[in-house]
Amino acid sequence: MSKKTSATVFVGNIPYGTTEDQLREVFSQVGNVVNFRILYDKETGKPKGFGFCEYEDAETAMSAIRNLNGVEVNGRSLRVDYTENEKREMAGLDGGPTDGGGGGGRQQQQQQQ
């Protein structure tokens, strides 16, 4: 069973003061943006400097990673990458079953002479 690649990408190093509309415009260069959201600190209400861009399909998301990582916006180079969940899945750390069985109670044999 193959896993579906995510259509959402992580966007880091977002300059403070940059709006979601500005970023949506940049990210729409590679395809239709379904949703863009910048995360904000709950206590201060200030942006955290990162967000997520959702595309219609995984191919467009991969295109964004290839083509928009390092693009400069308002004086800062954006970091565009897979989401952490996607990275864990690719590394096999998604919490699924593993092939890590135990030793099976091996016994050491000693020969006496």
Short mmCIF file of C-alpha atoms in Angstrom, two decimals:
data_model
loop_
_atom_site.label_atom_id
_atom_site.label_comp_id
_atom_site.label_asym_id
_atom_site.label_seq_id
_atom_site.Cartn_x
_atom_site.Cartn_y
_atom_site.Cartn_z
CA MET A 1 0.00 0.00 0.00
CA SER A 2 1.57 3.32 -1.04
CA LYS A 3 1.05 6.50 0.93
CA LYS A 4 -0.34 9.64 -0.64
CA THR A 5 2.16 12.51 -0.75
CA SER A 6 0.88 15.67 0.90
CA ALA A 7 -0.26 18.67 -1.12
CA THR A 8 0.81 20.99 1.72
CA VAL A 9 4.27 22.53 2.07
CA PHE A 10 6.00 24.16 5.02
CA VAL A 11 7.07 27.78 4.47
CA GLY A 12 9.67 29.17 6.85
CA ASN A 13 11.67 32.37 7.29
CA ILE A 14 8.63 34.50 6.43
CA PRO A 15 9.44 38.17 7.04
CA TYR A 16 7.31 39.85 9.69
CA GLY A 17 4.83 42.18 8.04
CA THR A 18 4.37 39.95 5.00
CA THR A 19 0.71 39.14 4.40
CA GLU A 20 -0.89 35.86 3.42
CA ASP A 21 -2.11 37.55 0.22
CA GLN A 22 1.48 38.48 -0.73
CA LEU A 23 2.63 34.92 -0.12
CA ARG A 24 -0.36 33.48 -1.96
CA GLU A 25 0.70 35.55 -4.98
CA VAL A 26 4.27 34.18 -4.82
CA PHE A 27 3.16 30.58 -4.35
CA SER A 28 0.54 30.76 -7.09
CA GLN A 29 3.44 30.99 -9.58
CA VAL A 30 3.67 27.17 -9.52
CA GLY A 31 -0.04 26.33 -9.30
CA ASN A 32 -3.42 27.05 -7.77
CA VAL A 33 -3.15 27.77 -4.03
CA VAL A 34 -6.06 26.23 -2.12
CA ASN A 35 -5.10 27.76 1.23
CA PHE A 36 -2.23 29.72 2.74
CA ARG A 37 -1.94 30.34 6.45
CA ILE A 38 0.68 32.03 8.57
CA LEU A 39 0.81 30.85 12.19
CA TYR A 40 0.52 33.42 14.97
CA ASP A 41 1.55 33.37 18.62
CA LYS A 42 -1.53 32.83 20.79
CA GLU A 43 -0.40 35.22 23.52
CA THR A 44 1.05 38.11 21.52
CA GLY A 45 -0.86 37.76 18.27
CA LYS A 46 2.38 38.28 16.35
CA PRO A 47 3.34 36.05 13.42
CA LYS A 48 5.69 33.17 14.22
CA GLY A 49 7.58 33.51 10.93
CA PHE A 50 6.32 30.32 9.30
CA GLY A 51 3.21 28.92 7.71
CA PHE A 52 1.76 26.37 5.33
CA CYS A 53 0.68 26.49 1.72
CA GLU A 54 -1.83 23.96 0.42
CA TYR A 55 -2.10 23.10 -3.25
CA GLU A 56 -4.63 21.03 -5.16
CA ASP A 57 -2.23 18.12 -5.61
CA ALA A 58 1.09 16.70 -4.45
CA GLU A 59 2.82 17.30 -7.78
CA THR A 60 2.27 21.06 -7.48
CA ALA A 61 3.50 20.97 -3.88
CA MET A 62 6.71 19.24 -4.99
CA SER A 63 7.11 21.84 -7.74
CA ALA A 64 6.85 24.58 -5.10
CA ILE A 65 9.60 22.92 -3.04
CA ARG A 66 11.86 22.65 -6.09
CA ASN A 67 11.18 26.11 -7.50
CA LEU A 68 10.36 28.40 -4.58
CA ASN A 69 12.82 27.31 -1.88
CA GLY A 70 15.23 30.23 -1.47
CA VAL A 71 13.04 32.78 -3.26
CA GLU A 72 13.47 36.22 -1.71
CA VAL A 73 10.40 37.94 -0.30
CA ASN A 74 10.71 41.33 1.42
CA GLY A 75 14.47 40.85 1.89
CA ARG A 76 14.43 37.28 3.23
CA SER A 77 14.93 33.95 1.51
CA LEU A 78 11.96 31.67 2.11
CA ARG A 79 12.48 28.08 3.19
CA VAL A 80 10.03 25.82 1.38
CA ASP A 81 10.07 22.16 2.39
CA TYR A 82 7.96 19.11 3.12
CA THR A 83 5.84 19.29 6.26
CA GLU A 84 7.24 17.49 9.33
CA ASN A 85 4.64 14.72 8.95
CA GLU A 86 5.73 14.17 5.36
CA LYS A 87 9.41 14.08 6.40
CA ARG A 88 8.64 11.48 9.10
CA GLU A 89 6.70 9.33 6.64
CA MET A 90 9.54 9.45 4.11
CA ALA A 91 11.99 8.45 6.84
CA GLY A 92 9.72 5.62 8.04
CA LEU A 93 9.05 7.31 11.38
CA ASP A 94 5.32 7.79 10.98
CA GLY A 95 4.39 5.64 13.96
CA GLY A 96 3.41 2.66 11.85
CA PRO A 97 4.46 -0.91 12.46
CA THR A 98 8.14 -1.63 12.34
CA ASP A 99 10.14 -4.73 11.64
CA GLY A 100 11.92 -4.57 14.98
CA GLY A 101 11.35 -7.97 16.50
CA GLY A 102 13.24 -9.05 19.60
CA GLY A 103 16.09 -11.53 19.86
CA GLY A 104 13.75 -14.46 20.43
CA GLY A 105 15.41 -15.70 23.63
CA ARG A 106 18.69 -16.86 22.22
CA GLN A 107 20.57 -19.20 24.48
CA GLN A 108 24.27 -19.26 24.87
CA GLN A 109 25.80 -22.67 24.75
CA GLN A 110 28.90 -23.44 26.65
CA GLN A 111 30.93 -26.49 26.04
CA GLN A 112 32.86 -27.94 28.89
CA GLN A 113 35.96 -29.97 28.20
#
